[in-house]
Every structure is written in structure tokens, then in C-alpha cells.
């Protein structure tokens, strides 16, 4: 994971193969890559003597953007940082610093955003805010490479998923494919007599087939719920094969 991020960001050179960012070689045209990407590292920034507003203006300057007030205001509002813009970094909480790191990575409107475990150690409220913002960026056409240990996060946000186990890439594809292959879908129902039942669902058996097998009349069913398989279950089964 670390090697991949460092290679994309041109901090390391690949020992074999080639890395392309929007069809351009990272090695042959590193400046193109740097202009197109934004990076949120796992480590929290600690430039304590500057304010939030100063940090974002400095970052804009690194990309040759002189007048970026509109973009900065947009990011501050989206990440609930507007009321903190004049605070120095050392006055911010860990969660606020994490938000600032994301704003800093997006200040030049990159086409590719690298998020290295952005919600590690943050509270539930901030996690939900970041999830919502990531989905908005995705809808705007920003490509996002997200690394995470939270499988719920990967399941909710990702169109494509790669699983690394002990340094080896063991799966790449759509989350739903690995969920269907390695997890269990359940049918939970309750009958008019008050009894609850739970059955394993499969493509080969319809609900009517399951009810018939267990001598349950469909007319006696008062509630039925489908419990979809989860990525966490699929991941656990896959890495323990």
C-alpha cells in the first residue's frame, strides 16, 4: 500500500513495470502527475504556527494559483471549517486537522485524490461527513484511491476493490462480486404464531422453495426481511482460505 502511494506521488521509482496517471507515465512526466493529484497522508499535519486560511493559501501558491478564495471558501464550508479559518493549527483538534488535510489536498481541484486511511481514529460524526463528501467528489468526476481498514467504508464508497493480505494482492474487482462469492445472504421471517425463522438464501432456491421445505405457509408469514451478505464476512473467509 505504502509503495503504491509513494510510487504514484513520485516519491519512489518502480523497480519494474510502469505507473500511469491519466495515461501519462509517472516516471517520464512527474510534473503532470503532481498537478493532477491530491494526497491525504495518514499522518496528521503539525505546522502549528500558521492559520487554516494561511495553510490553504500557501498550498494554492505551490500550484501557481494566486486568487483561490472561492475554492478555499467552498472547501471550508464543505468540511465545516469556516469558523476555524483564523485559528492556528496547534489550536485544532485531531478531527479538525484531518479535515484541513483533506481541504489542503483538494485546494487545486485535482482529478485524482489519494486518501490514505482518512477516517482512522476519527469520531462517527466526522466519518459520516467525510463519507458524504467523498461521494460528492465522486459525483463531480474526481477519481479516488482510498486505503482503509474499515470494511464498511470500502463497501459503502468503492466501485472497485483491491484486497491486500500479507503483502499480496488477493482480489481486485467489484465489492458485490466478492460479497456474493464469499458471504451468506439470509432470509429472516416471522409467522402469525410469533415464531421467528432464519434461512440461508441462494440463487438456486426461491423464497417459496424455502417455505415449502420447512412446511411454512406463505399466508402465515407476517414479516420477511432479506439480510444481505457483508464485505467483512467475505473478507474474513477469503483471507483464511
Coordinates of N, CA and C in Angstrom, one line a residue:
X1 N 0.8 -1.2 0.0 CA 0.0 0.0 0.0 C 0.9 1.3 0.0
X2 N 1.8 1.3 0.9 CA 2.7 2.5 1.0 C 3.5 2.6 -0.2
X3 N 4.0 1.5 -0.8 CA 4.8 1.6 -2.0 C 4.0 2.1 -3.2
X4 N 2.7 1.7 -3.3 CA 1.8 2.2 -4.3 C 1.6 3.7 -4.2
X5 N 1.3 4.2 -3.1 CA 1.1 5.6 -2.9 C 2.4 6.4 -3.2
X6 N 3.5 5.9 -2.7 CA 4.8 6.6 -2.9 C 5.2 6.6 -4.4
X7 N 4.8 5.6 -5.1 CA 5.1 5.5 -6.5 C 4.3 6.5 -7.3
X8 N 3.0 6.5 -7.0 CA 2.1 7.4 -7.7 C 2.5 8.8 -7.4
X9 N 2.9 9.1 -6.2 CA 3.2 10.5 -5.9 C 4.7 10.9 -6.2
X10 N 5.4 10.0 -6.9 CA 6.7 10.1 -7.5 C 7.8 10.2 -6.4
X11 N 7.4 9.7 -5.2 CA 8.4 9.7 -4.1 C 9.4 8.5 -4.2
X12 N 8.9 7.4 -4.9 CA 9.7 6.3 -5.2 C 9.6 5.9 -6.7
X13 N 10.6 5.3 -7.2 CA 10.6 4.8 -8.6 C 10.3 3.3 -8.6
X14 N 9.4 2.9 -9.5 CA 9.1 1.5 -9.6 C 10.3 0.7 -10.0
X15 N 10.5 -0.5 -9.4 CA 11.6 -1.4 -9.7 C 11.3 -2.2 -11.0
X16 N 10.0 -2.3 -11.3 CA 9.6 -3.0 -12.5 C 8.2 -2.5 -12.9
X17 N 7.9 -2.6 -14.2 CA 6.6 -2.2 -14.7 C 6.5 -0.7 -14.8
X18 N 5.3 -0.2 -14.9 CA 5.1 1.3 -15.2 C 3.8 1.7 -14.5
X19 N 3.8 2.9 -14.0 CA 2.6 3.5 -13.4 C 2.2 4.7 -14.3
X20 N 0.9 4.6 -14.7 CA 0.3 5.7 -15.5 C -0.7 6.4 -14.7
X21 N -0.7 7.7 -14.8 CA -1.8 8.5 -14.2 C -2.4 9.3 -15.4
X22 N -3.7 9.0 -15.7 CA -4.4 9.6 -16.8 C -3.5 9.4 -18.1
X23 N -3.1 8.2 -18.3 CA -2.3 7.8 -19.5 C -0.9 8.4 -19.6
X24 N -0.5 9.0 -18.6 CA 0.9 9.6 -18.6 C 1.8 8.9 -17.6
X25 N 3.0 8.6 -18.0 CA 4.0 7.9 -17.2 C 4.4 8.8 -16.0
X26 N 4.2 8.2 -14.8 CA 4.7 8.9 -13.6 C 6.2 9.2 -13.7
X27 N 6.9 8.3 -14.2 CA 8.4 8.4 -14.3 C 8.8 9.4 -15.3
X28 N 8.2 9.4 -16.5 CA 8.6 10.2 -17.6 C 8.0 11.7 -17.5
X29 N 6.9 11.8 -16.8 CA 6.3 13.1 -16.7 C 5.8 13.4 -15.3
X30 N 6.7 13.5 -14.3 CA 6.2 13.6 -12.9 C 5.5 14.9 -12.7
X31 N 5.8 16.0 -13.4 CA 5.1 17.2 -13.1 C 3.6 17.2 -13.5
X32 N 3.3 16.4 -14.6 CA 1.9 16.2 -14.9 C 1.2 15.5 -13.8
X33 N 1.8 14.5 -13.3 CA 1.2 13.7 -12.2 C 0.9 14.6 -11.0
X34 N 1.9 15.4 -10.6 CA 1.8 16.2 -9.4 C 0.7 17.2 -9.5
X35 N 0.5 17.7 -10.7 CA -0.6 18.7 -10.9 C -2.0 18.1 -10.8
X36 N -2.0 16.8 -11.2 CA -3.3 16.1 -11.3 C -3.8 15.4 -10.0
X37 N -2.8 15.3 -9.0 CA -3.2 14.5 -7.8 C -3.3 15.4 -6.6
X38 N -4.1 14.9 -5.6 CA -4.1 15.5 -4.3 C -3.9 14.3 -3.3
X39 N -3.2 14.5 -2.2 CA -2.8 13.4 -1.3 C -3.2 13.8 0.1
X40 N -3.9 12.9 0.8 CA -4.1 13.0 2.2 C -3.4 11.8 2.9
X41 N -2.3 12.2 3.5 CA -1.5 11.1 4.1 C -2.1 10.7 5.5
X42 N -1.7 9.6 5.9 CA -2.2 9.0 7.2 C -1.8 9.9 8.4
X43 N -0.6 10.4 8.3 CA 0.0 11.2 9.4 C -0.7 12.6 9.4
X44 N -1.1 13.1 10.6 CA -1.7 14.4 10.7 C -0.7 15.5 10.6
X45 N -1.0 16.6 9.9 CA -0.1 17.7 9.8 C 0.1 18.4 11.1
X46 N 1.3 19.1 11.3 CA 1.5 19.7 12.6 C 2.3 21.0 12.4
X47 N 1.9 21.8 11.3 CA 2.5 23.1 11.1 C 1.8 24.1 12.0
X48 N 2.1 24.1 13.3 CA 1.3 24.8 14.3 C 1.2 26.3 14.3
X49 N 2.2 27.0 13.7 CA 2.2 28.4 13.8 C 1.4 29.2 12.7
X50 N 0.9 28.4 11.7 CA 0.1 29.0 10.7 C -1.4 28.8 10.9
X51 N -2.2 29.7 10.4 CA -3.7 29.5 10.5 C -4.2 28.6 9.4
X52 N -5.4 28.1 9.5 CA -6.0 27.3 8.5 C -6.1 28.0 7.2
X53 N -6.5 29.3 7.2 CA -6.5 30.1 6.0 C -5.2 30.3 5.3
X54 N -4.2 30.5 6.1 CA -2.8 30.7 5.6 C -2.3 29.4 4.9
X55 N -2.6 28.3 5.6 CA -2.1 27.0 5.0 C -2.7 26.7 3.7
X56 N -4.0 27.0 3.5 CA -4.7 26.8 2.2 C -4.2 27.7 1.2
X57 N -3.9 28.9 1.5 CA -3.4 29.9 0.6 C -2.0 29.6 0.2
X58 N -1.2 29.1 1.1 CA 0.2 28.6 0.8 C 0.1 27.5 -0.2
X59 N -0.8 26.5 0.1 CA -0.9 25.4 -0.8 C -1.3 25.8 -2.2
X60 N -2.2 26.7 -2.3 CA -2.7 27.2 -3.6 C -1.5 27.8 -4.3
X61 N -0.6 28.5 -3.6 CA 0.6 29.1 -4.2 C 1.5 28.1 -4.8
X62 N 1.6 27.0 -4.1 CA 2.5 25.9 -4.6 C 2.1 25.5 -6.0
X63 N 0.8 25.6 -6.3 CA 0.3 25.2 -7.7 C 0.1 26.4 -8.6
X64 N 0.7 27.5 -8.2 CA 0.6 28.7 -9.1 C -0.7 29.4 -9.1
X65 N -1.6 29.1 -8.1 CA -2.9 29.7 -8.1 C -2.9 30.9 -7.1
X66 N -3.0 32.1 -7.7 CA -2.9 33.4 -6.9 C -4.2 33.7 -6.3
X67 N -5.3 33.6 -6.9 CA -6.6 34.0 -6.4 C -7.5 32.8 -6.3
X68 N -7.5 32.2 -5.1 CA -8.3 31.0 -4.9 C -9.3 31.0 -3.8
X69 N -9.7 32.2 -3.5 CA -10.6 32.5 -2.3 C -11.9 31.7 -2.5
X70 N -12.5 31.6 -3.7 CA -13.8 30.9 -3.9 C -13.6 29.4 -3.6
X71 N -12.6 28.8 -4.1 CA -12.3 27.4 -3.9 C -12.1 27.1 -2.4
X72 N -11.3 28.0 -1.7 CA -11.0 27.8 -0.3 C -12.2 27.9 0.5
X73 N -13.1 28.9 0.2 CA -14.3 29.1 1.0 C -15.2 27.9 0.8
X74 N -15.3 27.3 -0.4 CA -16.1 26.1 -0.7 C -15.6 25.0 0.2
X75 N -14.3 24.7 0.2 CA -13.8 23.6 0.9 C -14.0 23.8 2.4
X76 N -13.8 25.0 2.9 CA -14.0 25.3 4.4 C -15.4 25.0 4.8
X77 N -16.4 25.4 3.9 CA -17.8 25.2 4.2 C -18.1 23.7 4.2
X78 N -17.7 23.0 3.1 CA -18.0 21.6 3.0 C -17.4 20.8 4.1
X79 N -16.3 21.2 4.7 CA -15.6 20.4 5.7 C -15.9 21.0 7.1
X80 N -16.8 21.9 7.2 CA -17.2 22.6 8.5 C -16.0 23.2 9.2
X81 N -15.2 23.9 8.4 CA -14.0 24.6 8.9 C -14.1 26.1 8.9
X82 N -15.2 26.7 8.4 CA -15.3 28.1 8.1 C -15.1 28.9 9.4
X83 N -15.6 28.4 10.5 CA -15.5 29.2 11.8 C -14.1 29.0 12.4
X84 N -13.3 28.1 11.8 CA -11.9 27.8 12.3 C -10.8 28.4 11.4
X85 N -11.2 29.1 10.4 CA -10.2 29.5 9.4 C -9.1 30.4 9.9
X86 N -9.4 31.2 11.0 CA -8.3 32.1 11.6 C -7.6 31.4 12.7
X87 N -7.9 30.2 13.0 CA -7.2 29.5 14.1 C -5.9 28.9 13.6
X88 N -4.9 28.9 14.5 CA -3.6 28.3 14.2 C -3.8 26.8 14.3
X89 N -3.0 26.0 13.6 CA -3.1 24.6 13.5 C -3.0 24.0 14.9
X90 N -2.2 24.5 15.8 CA -2.0 23.9 17.1 C -3.2 24.1 18.0
X91 N -4.1 24.9 17.5 CA -5.4 25.1 18.3 C -6.5 24.1 17.9
X92 N -6.3 23.4 16.8 CA -7.3 22.5 16.3 C -7.2 21.1 16.9
X93 N -8.4 20.5 17.0 CA -8.5 19.1 17.5 C -7.9 18.2 16.4
X94 N -7.7 16.9 16.7 CA -7.3 15.9 15.7 C -8.2 15.8 14.5
X95 N -9.5 15.8 14.8 CA -10.5 15.7 13.8 C -10.5 16.9 12.8
X96 N -10.3 18.1 13.4 CA -10.2 19.3 12.6 C -9.0 19.3 11.7
X97 N -7.9 18.8 12.3 CA -6.6 18.7 11.5 C -6.8 17.8 10.3
X98 N -7.6 16.7 10.5 CA -7.8 15.8 9.4 C -8.7 16.4 8.3
X99 N -9.6 17.2 8.7 CA -10.4 18.0 7.7 C -9.6 18.9 6.9
X100 N -8.7 19.6 7.6 CA -7.8 20.6 7.0 C -6.9 19.8 6.0
X101 N -6.4 18.6 6.3 CA -5.6 17.9 5.4 C -6.3 17.6 4.1
X102 N -7.6 17.3 4.2 CA -8.4 17.0 3.0 C -8.6 18.3 2.2
X103 N -8.9 19.4 2.9 CA -9.1 20.6 2.2 C -7.8 21.0 1.4
X104 N -6.6 20.8 2.1 CA -5.3 21.1 1.5 C -5.1 20.3 0.3
X105 N -5.5 19.0 0.3 CA -5.3 18.1 -0.8 C -6.1 18.5 -2.0
X106 N -7.3 19.2 -1.8 CA -8.2 19.5 -2.8 C -8.2 20.9 -3.3
X107 N -7.3 21.7 -2.7 CA -7.3 23.2 -3.0 C -7.1 23.5 -4.4
X108 N -6.3 22.6 -5.2 CA -6.0 22.9 -6.6 C -6.9 22.1 -7.5
X109 N -8.0 21.6 -7.0 CA -9.0 20.8 -7.8 C -8.4 19.7 -8.6
X110 N -7.8 18.7 -7.9 CA -7.1 17.6 -8.5 C -8.1 16.7 -9.2
X111 N -7.7 15.9 -10.2 CA -8.5 14.9 -10.8 C -8.4 13.6 -10.2
X112 N -7.4 13.4 -9.4 CA -7.1 12.1 -8.7 C -6.8 12.4 -7.2
X113 N -7.6 11.9 -6.3 CA -7.4 12.1 -4.9 C -7.0 10.8 -4.2
X114 N -5.8 10.8 -3.5 CA -5.3 9.7 -2.8 C -5.7 9.9 -1.3
X115 N -6.5 9.0 -0.7 CA -6.8 9.1 0.7 C -6.3 7.9 1.4
X116 N -5.3 8.1 2.2 CA -4.6 7.0 3.0 C -5.2 7.0 4.4
X117 N -6.2 6.0 4.5 CA -6.9 5.8 5.8 C -7.4 7.1 6.4
X118 N -8.2 7.9 5.7 CA -8.6 9.2 6.1 C -9.5 9.2 7.4
X119 N -10.2 8.1 7.7 CA -11.0 8.1 8.8 C -10.5 7.4 10.0
X120 N -9.2 7.0 10.0 CA -8.6 6.3 11.1 C -8.5 7.2 12.3
X121 N -9.2 6.7 13.4 CA -9.1 7.4 14.7 C -10.1 8.6 14.8
X122 N -11.0 8.8 13.8 CA -11.9 9.9 13.9 C -13.2 9.5 14.5
X123 N -14.0 10.4 15.0 CA -15.3 10.1 15.6 C -16.3 9.8 14.5
X124 N -17.5 9.3 14.9 CA -18.5 8.8 14.0 C -19.1 10.0 13.1
X125 N -19.2 11.2 13.8 CA -19.8 12.3 13.1 C -18.9 12.8 11.9
X126 N -17.6 12.8 12.2 CA -16.6 13.2 11.2 C -16.5 12.1 10.1
X127 N -16.6 10.9 10.5 CA -16.6 9.8 9.5 C -17.7 9.9 8.5
X128 N -18.9 10.2 9.0 CA -20.1 10.3 8.1 C -19.9 11.6 7.2
X129 N -19.4 12.7 7.8 CA -19.2 13.9 7.0 C -18.2 13.6 5.8
X130 N -17.1 12.9 6.1 CA -16.1 12.5 5.1 C -16.7 11.6 4.1
X131 N -17.5 10.6 4.5 CA -18.1 9.7 3.5 C -19.0 10.5 2.6
X132 N -19.8 11.4 3.1 CA -20.7 12.2 2.3 C -19.9 13.0 1.3
X133 N -18.8 13.6 1.7 CA -18.0 14.5 0.9 C -17.3 13.7 -0.2
X134 N -16.8 12.5 0.1 CA -16.2 11.6 -0.9 C -17.1 11.3 -2.0
X135 N -18.4 10.9 -1.6 CA -19.4 10.6 -2.6 C -19.7 11.8 -3.5
X136 N -19.7 13.0 -2.9 CA -19.9 14.2 -3.7 C -18.8 14.4 -4.7
X137 N -17.6 14.2 -4.2 CA -16.4 14.4 -5.1 C -16.5 13.4 -6.3
X138 N -16.9 12.2 -5.9 CA -17.0 11.1 -6.9 C -18.0 11.5 -8.0
X139 N -19.2 12.1 -7.6 CA -20.2 12.6 -8.5 C -19.7 13.7 -9.4
X140 N -18.7 14.4 -8.9 CA -18.1 15.5 -9.7 C -17.1 15.1 -10.7
X141 N -16.8 13.8 -10.6 CA -15.9 13.2 -11.6 C -14.4 13.0 -11.1
X142 N -14.2 13.2 -9.8 CA -12.9 13.0 -9.2 C -12.7 11.5 -9.0
X143 N -11.5 11.0 -9.5 CA -11.1 9.7 -9.2 C -10.5 9.6 -7.8
X144 N -10.9 8.6 -7.1 CA -10.4 8.5 -5.7 C -9.8 7.1 -5.4
X145 N -8.6 7.1 -4.9 CA -7.9 5.9 -4.4 C -7.9 6.0 -2.9
X146 N -8.7 5.1 -2.3 CA -8.9 5.1 -0.8 C -8.3 3.8 -0.2
X147 N -7.5 4.0 0.8 CA -7.0 2.9 1.5 C -7.7 2.9 2.9
X148 N -8.1 1.7 3.4 CA -8.8 1.7 4.6 C -8.8 0.3 5.2
X149 N -8.9 0.3 6.6 CA -9.0 -1.0 7.3 C -10.5 -1.2 7.7
X150 N -11.3 -0.2 7.4 CA -12.8 -0.3 7.7 C -13.5 -0.8 6.5
X151 N -13.9 -2.1 6.6 CA -14.6 -2.8 5.5 C -15.9 -2.2 5.2
X152 N -16.6 -1.6 6.2 CA -17.9 -0.9 5.9 C -17.7 0.3 5.0
X153 N -16.5 0.9 5.2 CA -16.2 2.1 4.4 C -16.0 1.7 3.0
X154 N -15.2 0.6 2.8 CA -14.9 0.2 1.4 C -16.2 -0.3 0.7
X155 N -17.0 -1.0 1.5 CA -18.3 -1.5 0.9 C -19.2 -0.3 0.5
X156 N -19.2 0.7 1.3 CA -20.2 1.8 1.0 C -19.7 2.8 -0.1
X157 N -18.3 3.0 -0.2 CA -17.8 4.0 -1.1 C -17.3 3.5 -2.4
X158 N -16.8 2.3 -2.4 CA -15.9 1.9 -3.6 C -16.7 1.2 -4.7
X159 N -16.3 1.6 -6.0 CA -16.8 0.9 -7.2 C -16.0 -0.3 -7.4
X160 N -14.7 -0.2 -7.2 CA -13.8 -1.3 -7.4 C -12.9 -1.5 -6.1
X161 N -12.6 -2.7 -5.8 CA -11.9 -3.0 -4.6 C -10.7 -3.9 -4.8
X162 N -9.6 -3.6 -4.1 CA -8.5 -4.5 -4.1 C -8.2 -4.9 -2.7
X163 N -8.0 -6.1 -2.4 CA -7.7 -6.6 -1.1 C -6.2 -7.1 -1.0
X164 N -5.5 -6.6 -0.1 CA -4.1 -7.0 0.1 C -4.0 -7.8 1.4
X165 N -3.5 -9.0 1.3 CA -3.3 -9.8 2.5 C -1.8 -10.3 2.6
X166 N -1.2 -9.9 3.7 CA 0.2 -10.2 3.9 C 1.1 -9.8 2.8
X167 N 0.8 -8.6 2.3 CA 1.6 -8.0 1.2 C 1.3 -8.5 -0.2
X168 N 0.3 -9.4 -0.3 CA -0.1 -9.9 -1.6 C -1.4 -9.4 -2.0
X169 N -1.6 -9.1 -3.3 CA -2.9 -8.7 -3.8 C -3.7 -10.0 -4.1
X170 N -4.8 -10.2 -3.3 CA -5.5 -11.4 -3.4 C -6.9 -11.2 -4.2
X171 N -7.3 -10.0 -4.4 CA -8.6 -9.8 -5.1 C -8.6 -8.4 -5.7
X172 N -9.1 -8.3 -6.9 CA -9.4 -7.0 -7.5 C -10.7 -7.1 -8.3
X173 N -11.7 -6.3 -8.0 CA -13.0 -6.4 -8.7 C -14.0 -5.6 -8.0
X174 N -15.3 -5.8 -8.3 CA -16.4 -5.1 -7.7 C -16.7 -5.7 -6.3
X175 N -17.0 -4.8 -5.3 CA -17.3 -5.4 -4.0 C -18.4 -6.4 -4.0
X176 N -19.4 -6.1 -4.8 CA -20.6 -7.1 -4.8 C -20.2 -8.5 -5.2
X177 N -19.2 -8.6 -6.1 CA -18.8 -9.9 -6.6 C -18.2 -10.7 -5.5
X178 N -17.3 -10.1 -4.7 CA -16.6 -10.9 -3.6 C -17.6 -11.1 -2.5
X179 N -18.6 -10.2 -2.3 CA -19.6 -10.4 -1.3 C -20.5 -11.6 -1.7
X180 N -20.9 -11.7 -2.9 CA -21.8 -12.8 -3.4 C -21.0 -14.1 -3.3
X181 N -19.7 -14.1 -3.6 CA -19.0 -15.3 -3.6 C -18.6 -15.9 -2.2
X182 N -18.3 -15.0 -1.3 CA -17.8 -15.5 0.0 C -18.7 -15.2 1.2
X183 N -19.8 -14.4 1.1 CA -20.6 -14.2 2.2 C -21.9 -14.9 2.1
X184 N -22.7 -14.8 3.1 CA -24.0 -15.5 3.2 C -25.2 -14.5 3.3
X185 N -26.1 -14.7 2.3 CA -27.4 -13.9 2.4 C -28.4 -14.7 3.2
X186 N -29.1 -14.0 4.1 CA -30.1 -14.7 4.9 C -31.5 -14.1 4.7
X187 N -32.5 -15.0 4.9 CA -33.9 -14.6 4.9 C -34.4 -14.8 6.3
X188 N -34.8 -13.7 6.9 CA -35.4 -13.7 8.3 C -36.9 -13.5 8.2
X189 N -37.7 -14.3 8.8 CA -39.1 -14.1 8.7 C -39.8 -14.5 10.0
X190 N -41.0 -13.9 10.2 CA -41.8 -14.2 11.4 C -43.2 -14.6 10.9
X191 N -43.8 -15.6 11.6 CA -45.1 -16.1 11.3 C -46.1 -15.6 12.2
X192 N -47.4 -15.8 11.8 CA -48.5 -15.3 12.6 C -48.5 -15.9 14.0
X193 N -47.9 -17.0 14.2 CA -47.8 -17.7 15.6 C -46.8 -17.0 16.5
X194 N -46.0 -16.1 15.9 CA -45.0 -15.4 16.7 C -43.6 -16.1 16.6
X195 N -43.5 -17.1 15.8 CA -42.2 -17.8 15.6 C -41.3 -17.0 14.6
X196 N -40.0 -17.0 14.9 CA -39.0 -16.4 14.0 C -38.2 -17.5 13.4
X197 N -37.9 -17.3 12.1 CA -37.1 -18.3 11.4 C -36.0 -17.5 10.6
X198 N -34.8 -18.2 10.4 CA -33.8 -17.6 9.6 C -33.2 -18.7 8.7
X199 N -33.1 -18.4 7.4 CA -32.7 -19.4 6.5 C -31.6 -18.8 5.6
X200 N -30.7 -19.6 5.1 CA -29.7 -19.2 4.2 C -30.3 -19.1 2.8
X201 N -30.1 -18.0 2.1 CA -30.6 -17.8 0.8 C -29.6 -18.2 -0.2
X202 N -30.1 -18.6 -1.4 CA -29.2 -18.9 -2.5 C -29.9 -18.7 -3.8
X203 N -29.2 -18.5 -4.9 CA -29.8 -18.2 -6.2 C -30.6 -19.4 -6.7
X204 N -30.2 -20.6 -6.2 CA -30.9 -21.8 -6.6 C -32.3 -22.1 -6.0
X205 N -32.5 -21.3 -4.9 CA -33.8 -21.5 -4.2 C -34.5 -20.2 -4.0
X206 N -35.8 -20.3 -4.4 CA -36.7 -19.1 -4.2 C -37.2 -19.1 -2.7
X207 N -37.8 -18.0 -2.3 CA -38.4 -18.0 -1.0 C -39.5 -19.0 -0.9
X208 N -40.3 -19.2 -1.9 CA -41.4 -20.2 -1.9 C -40.8 -21.6 -1.7
X209 N -39.6 -21.9 -2.3 CA -39.0 -23.2 -2.1 C -38.6 -23.4 -0.7
X210 N -38.0 -22.4 -0.1 CA -37.6 -22.4 1.3 C -38.7 -22.7 2.2
X211 N -39.8 -21.9 2.0 CA -41.0 -22.1 2.9 C -41.6 -23.5 2.7
X212 N -41.6 -24.0 1.5 CA -42.1 -25.4 1.3 C -41.3 -26.4 2.0
X213 N -39.9 -26.3 1.9 CA -39.0 -27.2 2.6 C -39.3 -27.3 4.1
X214 N -39.7 -26.2 4.7 CA -39.9 -26.1 6.1 C -41.3 -26.1 6.6
X215 N -42.2 -26.5 5.6 CA -43.6 -26.6 5.9 C -44.2 -25.3 6.5
X216 N -43.9 -24.2 5.9 CA -44.4 -22.9 6.3 C -45.3 -22.4 5.2
X217 N -46.5 -22.0 5.5 CA -47.4 -21.5 4.5 C -47.1 -20.0 4.3
X218 N -47.1 -19.5 3.1 CA -46.8 -18.1 2.8 C -47.8 -17.2 3.5
X219 N -49.0 -17.7 3.6 CA -50.1 -16.9 4.2 C -49.9 -16.7 5.7
X220 N -49.0 -17.5 6.3 CA -48.8 -17.4 7.7 C -47.6 -16.4 8.0
X221 N -46.9 -16.0 7.0 CA -45.8 -15.1 7.1 C -46.3 -13.6 7.3
X222 N -45.9 -13.0 8.4 CA -46.3 -11.6 8.7 C -45.2 -10.6 8.5
X223 N -44.0 -11.1 8.5 CA -42.9 -10.2 8.3 C -41.7 -11.0 7.6
X224 N -41.1 -10.4 6.7 CA -40.0 -11.0 6.0 C -38.9 -10.0 5.7
X225 N -37.6 -10.3 6.0 CA -36.5 -9.4 5.7 C -35.4 -10.1 5.1
X226 N -34.7 -9.5 4.1 CA -33.5 -10.0 3.5 C -32.3 -9.4 4.1
X227 N -31.4 -10.2 4.7 CA -30.2 -9.8 5.3 C -29.1 -10.0 4.3
X228 N -28.6 -9.0 3.6 CA -27.6 -9.1 2.6 C -26.2 -9.5 3.2
X229 N -25.4 -10.2 2.4 CA -24.1 -10.6 2.9 C -23.2 -9.3 3.0
X230 N -22.2 -9.4 3.9 CA -21.4 -8.2 4.1 C -19.9 -8.4 3.7
X231 N -19.3 -7.4 3.4 CA -17.9 -7.4 2.9 C -17.0 -8.0 4.0
X232 N -17.3 -7.6 5.3 CA -16.5 -8.1 6.4 C -16.4 -9.6 6.5
X233 N -17.6 -10.2 6.3 CA -17.7 -11.7 6.3 C -16.9 -12.3 5.1
X234 N -17.1 -11.7 4.0 CA -16.4 -12.2 2.8 C -14.9 -12.0 2.9
X235 N -14.5 -10.9 3.4 CA -13.0 -10.7 3.6 C -12.4 -11.7 4.6
X236 N -13.1 -12.0 5.7 CA -12.6 -12.9 6.7 C -12.5 -14.3 6.1
X237 N -13.5 -14.7 5.3 CA -13.4 -16.1 4.6 C -12.3 -16.1 3.6
X238 N -12.2 -15.0 2.8 CA -11.2 -15.0 1.8 C -9.7 -15.2 2.3
X239 N -9.4 -14.4 3.3 CA -8.0 -14.3 3.8 C -7.7 -15.6 4.6
X240 N -8.7 -16.3 5.0 CA -8.4 -17.5 5.8 C -8.5 -18.8 5.0
X241 N -8.6 -18.7 3.7 CA -8.7 -19.9 2.8 C -7.3 -20.5 2.8

